[in-house]
Short mmCIF file of N, CA and C in Angstrom, two decimals:
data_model
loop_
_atom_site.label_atom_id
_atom_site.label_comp_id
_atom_site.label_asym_id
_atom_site.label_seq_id
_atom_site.Cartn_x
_atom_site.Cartn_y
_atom_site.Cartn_z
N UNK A 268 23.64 60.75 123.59
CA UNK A 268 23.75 59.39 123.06
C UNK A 268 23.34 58.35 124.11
N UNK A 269 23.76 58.83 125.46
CA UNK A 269 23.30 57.88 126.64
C UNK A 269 21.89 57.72 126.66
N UNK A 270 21.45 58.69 126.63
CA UNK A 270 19.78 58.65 126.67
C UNK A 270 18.95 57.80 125.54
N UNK A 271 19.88 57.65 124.17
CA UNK A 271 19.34 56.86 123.33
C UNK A 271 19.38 55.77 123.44
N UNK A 272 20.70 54.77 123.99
CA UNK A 272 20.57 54.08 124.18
C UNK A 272 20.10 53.24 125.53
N UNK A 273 19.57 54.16 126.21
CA UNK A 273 18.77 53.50 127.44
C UNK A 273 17.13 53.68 127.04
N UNK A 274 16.91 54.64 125.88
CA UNK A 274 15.57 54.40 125.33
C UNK A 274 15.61 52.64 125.16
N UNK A 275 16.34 52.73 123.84
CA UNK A 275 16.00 51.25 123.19
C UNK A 275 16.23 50.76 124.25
N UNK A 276 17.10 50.14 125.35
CA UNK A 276 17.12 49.11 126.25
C UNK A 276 15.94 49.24 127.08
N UNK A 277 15.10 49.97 127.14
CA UNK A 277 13.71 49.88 128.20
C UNK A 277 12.77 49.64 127.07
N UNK A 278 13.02 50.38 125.86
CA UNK A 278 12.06 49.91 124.71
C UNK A 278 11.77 48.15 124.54
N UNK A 279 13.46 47.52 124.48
CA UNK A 279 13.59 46.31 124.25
C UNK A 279 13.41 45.41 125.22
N UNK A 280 13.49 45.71 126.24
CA UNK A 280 13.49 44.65 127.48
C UNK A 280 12.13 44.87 127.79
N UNK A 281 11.02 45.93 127.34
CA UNK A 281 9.63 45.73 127.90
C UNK A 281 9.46 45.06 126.43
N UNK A 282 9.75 44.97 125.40
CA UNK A 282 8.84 43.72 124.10
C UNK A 282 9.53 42.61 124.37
N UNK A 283 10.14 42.22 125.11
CA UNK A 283 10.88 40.96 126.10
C UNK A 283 10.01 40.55 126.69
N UNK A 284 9.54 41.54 127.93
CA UNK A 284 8.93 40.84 129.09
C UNK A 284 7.17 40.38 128.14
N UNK A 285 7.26 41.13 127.28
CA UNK A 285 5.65 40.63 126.04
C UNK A 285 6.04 39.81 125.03
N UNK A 286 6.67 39.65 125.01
CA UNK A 286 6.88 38.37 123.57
C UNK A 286 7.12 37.29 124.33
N UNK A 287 7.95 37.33 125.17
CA UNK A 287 8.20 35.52 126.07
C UNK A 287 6.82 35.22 126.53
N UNK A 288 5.96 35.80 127.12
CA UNK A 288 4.61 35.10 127.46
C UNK A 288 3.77 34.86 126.03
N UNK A 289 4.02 35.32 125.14
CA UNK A 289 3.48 35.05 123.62
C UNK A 289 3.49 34.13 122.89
N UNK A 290 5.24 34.09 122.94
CA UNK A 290 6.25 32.69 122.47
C UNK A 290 5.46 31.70 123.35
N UNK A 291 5.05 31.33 124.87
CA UNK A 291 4.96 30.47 125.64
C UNK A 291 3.61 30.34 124.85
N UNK A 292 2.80 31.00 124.93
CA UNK A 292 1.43 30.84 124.98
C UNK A 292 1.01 29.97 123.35
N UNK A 293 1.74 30.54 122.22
CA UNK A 293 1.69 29.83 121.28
C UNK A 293 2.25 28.21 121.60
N UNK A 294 3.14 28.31 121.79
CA UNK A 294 3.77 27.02 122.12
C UNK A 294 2.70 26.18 122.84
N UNK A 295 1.92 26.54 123.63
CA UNK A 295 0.79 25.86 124.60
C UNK A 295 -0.36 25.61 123.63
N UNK A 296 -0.56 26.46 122.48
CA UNK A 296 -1.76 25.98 122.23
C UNK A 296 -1.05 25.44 120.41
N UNK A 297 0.23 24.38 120.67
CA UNK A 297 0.17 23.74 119.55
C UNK A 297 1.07 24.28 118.66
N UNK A 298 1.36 25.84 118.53
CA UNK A 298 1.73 26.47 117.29
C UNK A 298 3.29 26.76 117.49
N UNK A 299 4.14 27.10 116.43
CA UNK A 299 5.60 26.93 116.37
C UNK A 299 5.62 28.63 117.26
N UNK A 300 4.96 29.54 116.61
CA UNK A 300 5.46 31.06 118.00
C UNK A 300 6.50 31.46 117.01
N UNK A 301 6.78 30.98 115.78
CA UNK A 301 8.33 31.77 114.87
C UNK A 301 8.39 33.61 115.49
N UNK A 302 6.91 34.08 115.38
CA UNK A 302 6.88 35.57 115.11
C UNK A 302 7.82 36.00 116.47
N UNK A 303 6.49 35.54 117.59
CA UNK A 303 7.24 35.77 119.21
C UNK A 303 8.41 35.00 119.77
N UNK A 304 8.97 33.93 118.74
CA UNK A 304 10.19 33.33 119.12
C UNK A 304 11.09 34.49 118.70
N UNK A 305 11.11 34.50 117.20
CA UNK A 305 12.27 35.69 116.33
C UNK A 305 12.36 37.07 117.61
N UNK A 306 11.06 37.40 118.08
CA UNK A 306 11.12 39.21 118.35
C UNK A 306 11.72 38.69 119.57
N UNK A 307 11.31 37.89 120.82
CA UNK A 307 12.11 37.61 121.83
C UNK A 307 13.38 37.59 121.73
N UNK A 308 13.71 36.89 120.79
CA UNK A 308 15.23 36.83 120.43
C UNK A 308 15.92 38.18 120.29
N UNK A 309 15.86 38.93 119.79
CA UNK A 309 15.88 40.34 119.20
C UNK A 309 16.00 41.15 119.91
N UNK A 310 14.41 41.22 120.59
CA UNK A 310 14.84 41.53 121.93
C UNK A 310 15.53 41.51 123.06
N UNK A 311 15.67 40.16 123.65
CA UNK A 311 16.94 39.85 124.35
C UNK A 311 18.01 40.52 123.52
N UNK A 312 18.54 40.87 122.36
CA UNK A 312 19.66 40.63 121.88
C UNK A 312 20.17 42.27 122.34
N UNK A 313 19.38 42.81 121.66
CA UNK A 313 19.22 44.43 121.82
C UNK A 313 19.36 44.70 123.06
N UNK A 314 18.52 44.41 124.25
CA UNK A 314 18.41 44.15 126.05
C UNK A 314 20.20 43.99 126.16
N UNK A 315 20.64 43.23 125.70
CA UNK A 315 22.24 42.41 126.15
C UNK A 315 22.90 43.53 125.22
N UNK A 316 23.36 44.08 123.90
CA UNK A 316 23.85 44.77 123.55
C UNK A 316 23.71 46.61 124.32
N UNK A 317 22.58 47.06 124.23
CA UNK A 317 22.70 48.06 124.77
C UNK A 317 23.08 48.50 126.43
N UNK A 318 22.68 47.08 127.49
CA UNK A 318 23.18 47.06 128.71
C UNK A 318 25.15 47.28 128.48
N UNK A 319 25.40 46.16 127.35
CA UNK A 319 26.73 46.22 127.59
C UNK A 319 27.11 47.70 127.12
N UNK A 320 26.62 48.75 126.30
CA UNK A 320 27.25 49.85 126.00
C UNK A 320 26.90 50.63 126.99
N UNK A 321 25.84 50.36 128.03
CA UNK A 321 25.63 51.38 129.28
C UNK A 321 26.97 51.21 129.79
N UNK A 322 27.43 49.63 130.01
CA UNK A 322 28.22 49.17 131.41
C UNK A 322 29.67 50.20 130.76
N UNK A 323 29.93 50.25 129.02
CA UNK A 323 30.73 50.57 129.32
C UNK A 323 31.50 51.95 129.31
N UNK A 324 30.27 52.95 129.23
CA UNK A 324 30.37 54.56 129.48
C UNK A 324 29.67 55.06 130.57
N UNK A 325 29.50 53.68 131.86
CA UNK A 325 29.07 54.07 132.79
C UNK A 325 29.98 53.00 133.95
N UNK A 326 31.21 53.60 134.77
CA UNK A 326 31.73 52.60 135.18
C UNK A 326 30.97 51.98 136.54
N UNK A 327 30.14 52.77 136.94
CA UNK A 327 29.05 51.69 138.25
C UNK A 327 28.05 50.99 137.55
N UNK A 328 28.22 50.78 136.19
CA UNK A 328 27.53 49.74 135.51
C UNK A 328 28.11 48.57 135.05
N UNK A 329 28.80 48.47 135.24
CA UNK A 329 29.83 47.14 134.71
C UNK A 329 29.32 46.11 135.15
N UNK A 330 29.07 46.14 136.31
CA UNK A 330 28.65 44.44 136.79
C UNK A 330 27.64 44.13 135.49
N UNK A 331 26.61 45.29 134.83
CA UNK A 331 25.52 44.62 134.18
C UNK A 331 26.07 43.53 132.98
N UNK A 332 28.10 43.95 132.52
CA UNK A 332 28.09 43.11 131.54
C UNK A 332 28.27 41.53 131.55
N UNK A 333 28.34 40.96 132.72
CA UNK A 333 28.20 39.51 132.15
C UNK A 333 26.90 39.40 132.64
N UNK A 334 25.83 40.04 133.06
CA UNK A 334 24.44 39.90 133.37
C UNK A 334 24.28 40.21 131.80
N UNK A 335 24.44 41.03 130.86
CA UNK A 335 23.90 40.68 129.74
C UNK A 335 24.69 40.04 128.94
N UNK A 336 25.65 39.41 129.08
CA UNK A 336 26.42 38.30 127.89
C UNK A 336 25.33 37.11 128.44
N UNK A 337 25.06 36.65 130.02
CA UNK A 337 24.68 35.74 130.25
C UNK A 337 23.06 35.73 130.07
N UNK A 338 22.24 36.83 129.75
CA UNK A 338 21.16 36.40 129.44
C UNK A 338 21.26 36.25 127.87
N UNK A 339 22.00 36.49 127.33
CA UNK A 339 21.61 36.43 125.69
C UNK A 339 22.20 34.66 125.72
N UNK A 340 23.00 34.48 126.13
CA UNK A 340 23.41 33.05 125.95
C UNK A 340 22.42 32.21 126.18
N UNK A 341 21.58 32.32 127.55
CA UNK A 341 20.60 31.32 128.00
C UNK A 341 19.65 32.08 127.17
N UNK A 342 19.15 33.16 126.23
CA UNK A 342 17.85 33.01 125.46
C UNK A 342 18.68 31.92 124.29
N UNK A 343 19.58 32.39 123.64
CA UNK A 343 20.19 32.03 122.66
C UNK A 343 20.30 30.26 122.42
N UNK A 344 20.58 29.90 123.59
CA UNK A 344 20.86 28.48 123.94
C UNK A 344 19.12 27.78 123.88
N UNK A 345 18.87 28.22 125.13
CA UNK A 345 16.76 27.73 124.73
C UNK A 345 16.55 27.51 123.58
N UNK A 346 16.28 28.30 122.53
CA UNK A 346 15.99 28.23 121.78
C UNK A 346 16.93 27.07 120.78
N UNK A 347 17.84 26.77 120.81
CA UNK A 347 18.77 26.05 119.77
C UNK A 347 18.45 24.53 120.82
N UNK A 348 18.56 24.56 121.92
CA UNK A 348 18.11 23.33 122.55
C UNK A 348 16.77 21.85 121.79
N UNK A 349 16.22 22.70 121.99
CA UNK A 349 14.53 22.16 120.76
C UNK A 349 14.75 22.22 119.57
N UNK A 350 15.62 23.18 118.98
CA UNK A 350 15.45 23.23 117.52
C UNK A 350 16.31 21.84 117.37
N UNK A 351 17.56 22.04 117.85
CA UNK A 351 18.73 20.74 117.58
C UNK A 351 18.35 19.76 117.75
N UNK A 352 17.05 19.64 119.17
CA UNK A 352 17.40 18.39 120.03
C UNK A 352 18.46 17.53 120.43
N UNK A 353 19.09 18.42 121.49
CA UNK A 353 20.08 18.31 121.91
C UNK A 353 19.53 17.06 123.22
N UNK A 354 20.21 16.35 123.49
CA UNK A 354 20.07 15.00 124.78
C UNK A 354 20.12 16.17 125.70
N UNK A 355 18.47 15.94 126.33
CA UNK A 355 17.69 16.09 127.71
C UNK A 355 17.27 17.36 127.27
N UNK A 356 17.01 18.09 125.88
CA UNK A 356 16.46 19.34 125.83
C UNK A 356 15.55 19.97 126.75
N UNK A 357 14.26 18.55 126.56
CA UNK A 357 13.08 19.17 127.45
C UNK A 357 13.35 19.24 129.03
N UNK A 358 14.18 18.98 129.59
CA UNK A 358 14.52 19.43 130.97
C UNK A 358 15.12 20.93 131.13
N UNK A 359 16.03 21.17 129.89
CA UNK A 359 17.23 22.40 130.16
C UNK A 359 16.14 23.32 128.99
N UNK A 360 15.67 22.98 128.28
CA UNK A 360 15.12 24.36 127.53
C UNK A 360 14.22 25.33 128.76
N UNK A 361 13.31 24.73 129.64
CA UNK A 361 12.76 25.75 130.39
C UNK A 361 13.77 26.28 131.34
N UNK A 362 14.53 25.82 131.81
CA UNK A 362 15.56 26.55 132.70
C UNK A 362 16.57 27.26 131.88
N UNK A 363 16.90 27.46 130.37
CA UNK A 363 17.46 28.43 129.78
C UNK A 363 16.66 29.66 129.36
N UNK A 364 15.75 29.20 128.75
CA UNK A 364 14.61 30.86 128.22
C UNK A 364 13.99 31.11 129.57
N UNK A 365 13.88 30.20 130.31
CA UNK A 365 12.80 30.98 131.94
C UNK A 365 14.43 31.60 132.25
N UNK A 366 15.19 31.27 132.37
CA UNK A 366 16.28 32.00 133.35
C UNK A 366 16.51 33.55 132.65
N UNK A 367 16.70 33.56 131.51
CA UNK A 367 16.59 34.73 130.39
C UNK A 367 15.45 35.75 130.53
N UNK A 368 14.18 35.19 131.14
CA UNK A 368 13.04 35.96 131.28
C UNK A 368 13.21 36.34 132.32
N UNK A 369 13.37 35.75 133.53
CA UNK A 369 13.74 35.75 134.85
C UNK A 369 14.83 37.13 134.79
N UNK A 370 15.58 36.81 134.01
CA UNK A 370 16.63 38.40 133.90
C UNK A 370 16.33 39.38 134.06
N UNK A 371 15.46 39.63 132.62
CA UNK A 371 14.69 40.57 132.31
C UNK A 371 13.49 41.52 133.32
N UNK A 372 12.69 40.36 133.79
CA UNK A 372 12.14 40.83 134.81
C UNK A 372 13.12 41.28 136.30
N UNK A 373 14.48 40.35 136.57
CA UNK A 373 14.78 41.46 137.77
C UNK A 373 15.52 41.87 137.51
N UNK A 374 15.77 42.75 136.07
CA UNK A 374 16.50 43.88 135.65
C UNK A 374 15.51 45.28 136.02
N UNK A 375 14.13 45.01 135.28
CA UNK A 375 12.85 46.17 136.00
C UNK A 375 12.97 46.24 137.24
N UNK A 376 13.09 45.31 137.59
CA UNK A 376 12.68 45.27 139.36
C UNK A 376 13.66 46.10 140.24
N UNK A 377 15.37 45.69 139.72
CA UNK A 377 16.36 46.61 140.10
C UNK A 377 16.01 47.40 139.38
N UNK A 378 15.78 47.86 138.62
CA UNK A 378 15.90 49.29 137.90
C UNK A 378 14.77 50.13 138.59
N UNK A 379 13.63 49.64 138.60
CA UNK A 379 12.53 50.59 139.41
C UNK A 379 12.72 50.69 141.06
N UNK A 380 13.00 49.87 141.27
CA UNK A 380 13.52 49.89 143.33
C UNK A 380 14.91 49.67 144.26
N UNK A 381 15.87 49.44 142.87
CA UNK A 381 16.76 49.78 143.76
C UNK A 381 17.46 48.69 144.91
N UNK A 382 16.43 48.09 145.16
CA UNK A 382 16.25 46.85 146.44
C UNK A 382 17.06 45.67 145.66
N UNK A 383 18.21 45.06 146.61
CA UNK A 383 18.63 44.24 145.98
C UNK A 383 18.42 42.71 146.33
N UNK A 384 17.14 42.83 146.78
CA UNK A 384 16.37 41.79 147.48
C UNK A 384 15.68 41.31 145.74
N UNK A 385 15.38 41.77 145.24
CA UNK A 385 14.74 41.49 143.69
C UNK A 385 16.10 40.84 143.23
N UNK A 386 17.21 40.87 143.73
CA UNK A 386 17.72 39.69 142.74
C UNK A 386 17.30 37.50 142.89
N UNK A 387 16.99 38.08 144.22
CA UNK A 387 16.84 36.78 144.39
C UNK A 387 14.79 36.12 144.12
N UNK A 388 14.00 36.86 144.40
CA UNK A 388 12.76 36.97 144.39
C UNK A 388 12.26 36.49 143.07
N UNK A 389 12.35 36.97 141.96
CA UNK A 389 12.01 36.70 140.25
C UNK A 389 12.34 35.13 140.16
N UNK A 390 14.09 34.57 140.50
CA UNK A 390 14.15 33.39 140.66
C UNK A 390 13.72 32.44 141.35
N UNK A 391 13.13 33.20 142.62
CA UNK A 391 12.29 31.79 143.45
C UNK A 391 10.90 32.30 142.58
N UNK A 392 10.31 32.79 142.65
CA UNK A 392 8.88 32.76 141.69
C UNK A 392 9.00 31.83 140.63
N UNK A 393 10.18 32.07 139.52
CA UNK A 393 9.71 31.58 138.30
C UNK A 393 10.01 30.14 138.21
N UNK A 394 10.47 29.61 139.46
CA UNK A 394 10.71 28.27 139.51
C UNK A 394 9.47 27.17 139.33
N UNK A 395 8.14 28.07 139.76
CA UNK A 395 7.20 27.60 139.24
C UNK A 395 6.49 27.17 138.05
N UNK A 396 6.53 28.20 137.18
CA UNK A 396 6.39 28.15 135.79
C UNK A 396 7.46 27.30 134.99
N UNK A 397 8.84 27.09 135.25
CA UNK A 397 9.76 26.58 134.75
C UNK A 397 9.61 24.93 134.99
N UNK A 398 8.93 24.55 136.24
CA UNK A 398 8.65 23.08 136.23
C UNK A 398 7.26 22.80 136.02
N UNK A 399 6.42 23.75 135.69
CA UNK A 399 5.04 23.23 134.81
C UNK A 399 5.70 22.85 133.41
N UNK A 400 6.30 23.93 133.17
CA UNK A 400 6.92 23.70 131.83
C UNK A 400 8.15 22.18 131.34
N UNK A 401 8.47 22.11 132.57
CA UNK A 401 9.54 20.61 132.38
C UNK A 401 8.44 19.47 132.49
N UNK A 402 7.30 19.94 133.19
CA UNK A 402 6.12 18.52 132.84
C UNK A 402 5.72 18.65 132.14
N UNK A 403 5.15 20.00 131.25
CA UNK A 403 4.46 19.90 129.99
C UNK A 403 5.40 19.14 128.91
N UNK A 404 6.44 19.70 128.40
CA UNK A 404 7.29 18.52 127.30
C UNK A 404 8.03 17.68 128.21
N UNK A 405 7.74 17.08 129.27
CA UNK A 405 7.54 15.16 129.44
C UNK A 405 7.19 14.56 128.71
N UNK A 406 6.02 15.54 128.88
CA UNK A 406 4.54 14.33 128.21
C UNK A 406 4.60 14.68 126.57
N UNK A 407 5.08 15.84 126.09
CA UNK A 407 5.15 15.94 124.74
C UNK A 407 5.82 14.62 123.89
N UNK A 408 4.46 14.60 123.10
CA UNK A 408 5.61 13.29 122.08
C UNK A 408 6.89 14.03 120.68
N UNK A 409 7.99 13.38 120.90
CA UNK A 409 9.08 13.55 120.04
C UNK A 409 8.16 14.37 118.34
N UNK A 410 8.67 15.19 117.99
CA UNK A 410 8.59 15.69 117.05
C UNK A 410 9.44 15.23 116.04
N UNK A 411 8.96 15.71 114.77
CA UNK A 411 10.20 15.27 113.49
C UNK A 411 11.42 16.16 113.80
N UNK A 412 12.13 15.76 113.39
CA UNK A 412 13.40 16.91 112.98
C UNK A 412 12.91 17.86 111.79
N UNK A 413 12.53 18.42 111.96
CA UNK A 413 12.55 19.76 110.52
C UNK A 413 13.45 19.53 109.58
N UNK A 414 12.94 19.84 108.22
CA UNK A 414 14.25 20.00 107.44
C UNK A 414 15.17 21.16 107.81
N UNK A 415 16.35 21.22 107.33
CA UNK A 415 17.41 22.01 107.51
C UNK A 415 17.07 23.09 108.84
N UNK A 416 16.67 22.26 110.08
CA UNK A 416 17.11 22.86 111.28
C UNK A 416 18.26 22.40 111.88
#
């Protein structure tokens, strides 16, 4: 049963680390991304559920469970940020879904090396991409509210 569920969690956390650059990339050229928004989501969700059933039939896994309560929250949150338009979205939406991706990636990173120097590394990198992204919706002009979002 262990083995199944560490399938899906490497299954799910690699259509993670491919749908968030998807989701982004639509988003860049104009388009809403529903498909690669929904599967990111999903993904993360699955990523955070199956870590927590590692952590808890594996007791040197435990630390992973508020590492996955806390990435599903910050995908979870990103995303409801923009939809709601919540006051100062476009500052905190890239630092909630980048921090969520950011996870993801130094979850591989520990998982393939071991080195616990990758916890800190993914977060100084993606600090880059996360403030292109807080200047790109600067400059974005206000959208409608959607119906029944």
């Amino acid at each position: 049963m262990r083995d199944v569920v560490l399938y899906l969690h490497v299954v799910a956390g690699a259509a993670g680390l491919l749908l968030g650059p998807a989701w982004l990339l639509a988003r860049q050229r104009g388009r809403p991304g529903r498909g690669p928004a929904a599967g990111y989501q999903v993904a993360v969700g699955v990523v955070a559920v199956t870590a927590g059933l590692l952590a808890v039939t594996d007791p040197s896994l435990v630390w992973l469970l508020p590492v996955a309560v806390g990435t599903e929250v910050l995908a979870v949150t990103g995303a409801l940020a923009r939809r709601r338009r919540w006051s100062g979205w476009r500052s905190w939406q890239p630092h909630l879904l980048g921090g969520s991706y950011i996870a993801l990636v130094t979850g591989v990173l520990i998982a393939e090396t071991g080195n616990p120097g990758f916890w800190l590394l993914p977060a100084l990198i993606g600090q880059l991409p996360i403030a292109v992204a807080k200047h790109r919706l600067a400059g974005v002009p206000a959208e409608p509210l959607a119906q029944g979002a």
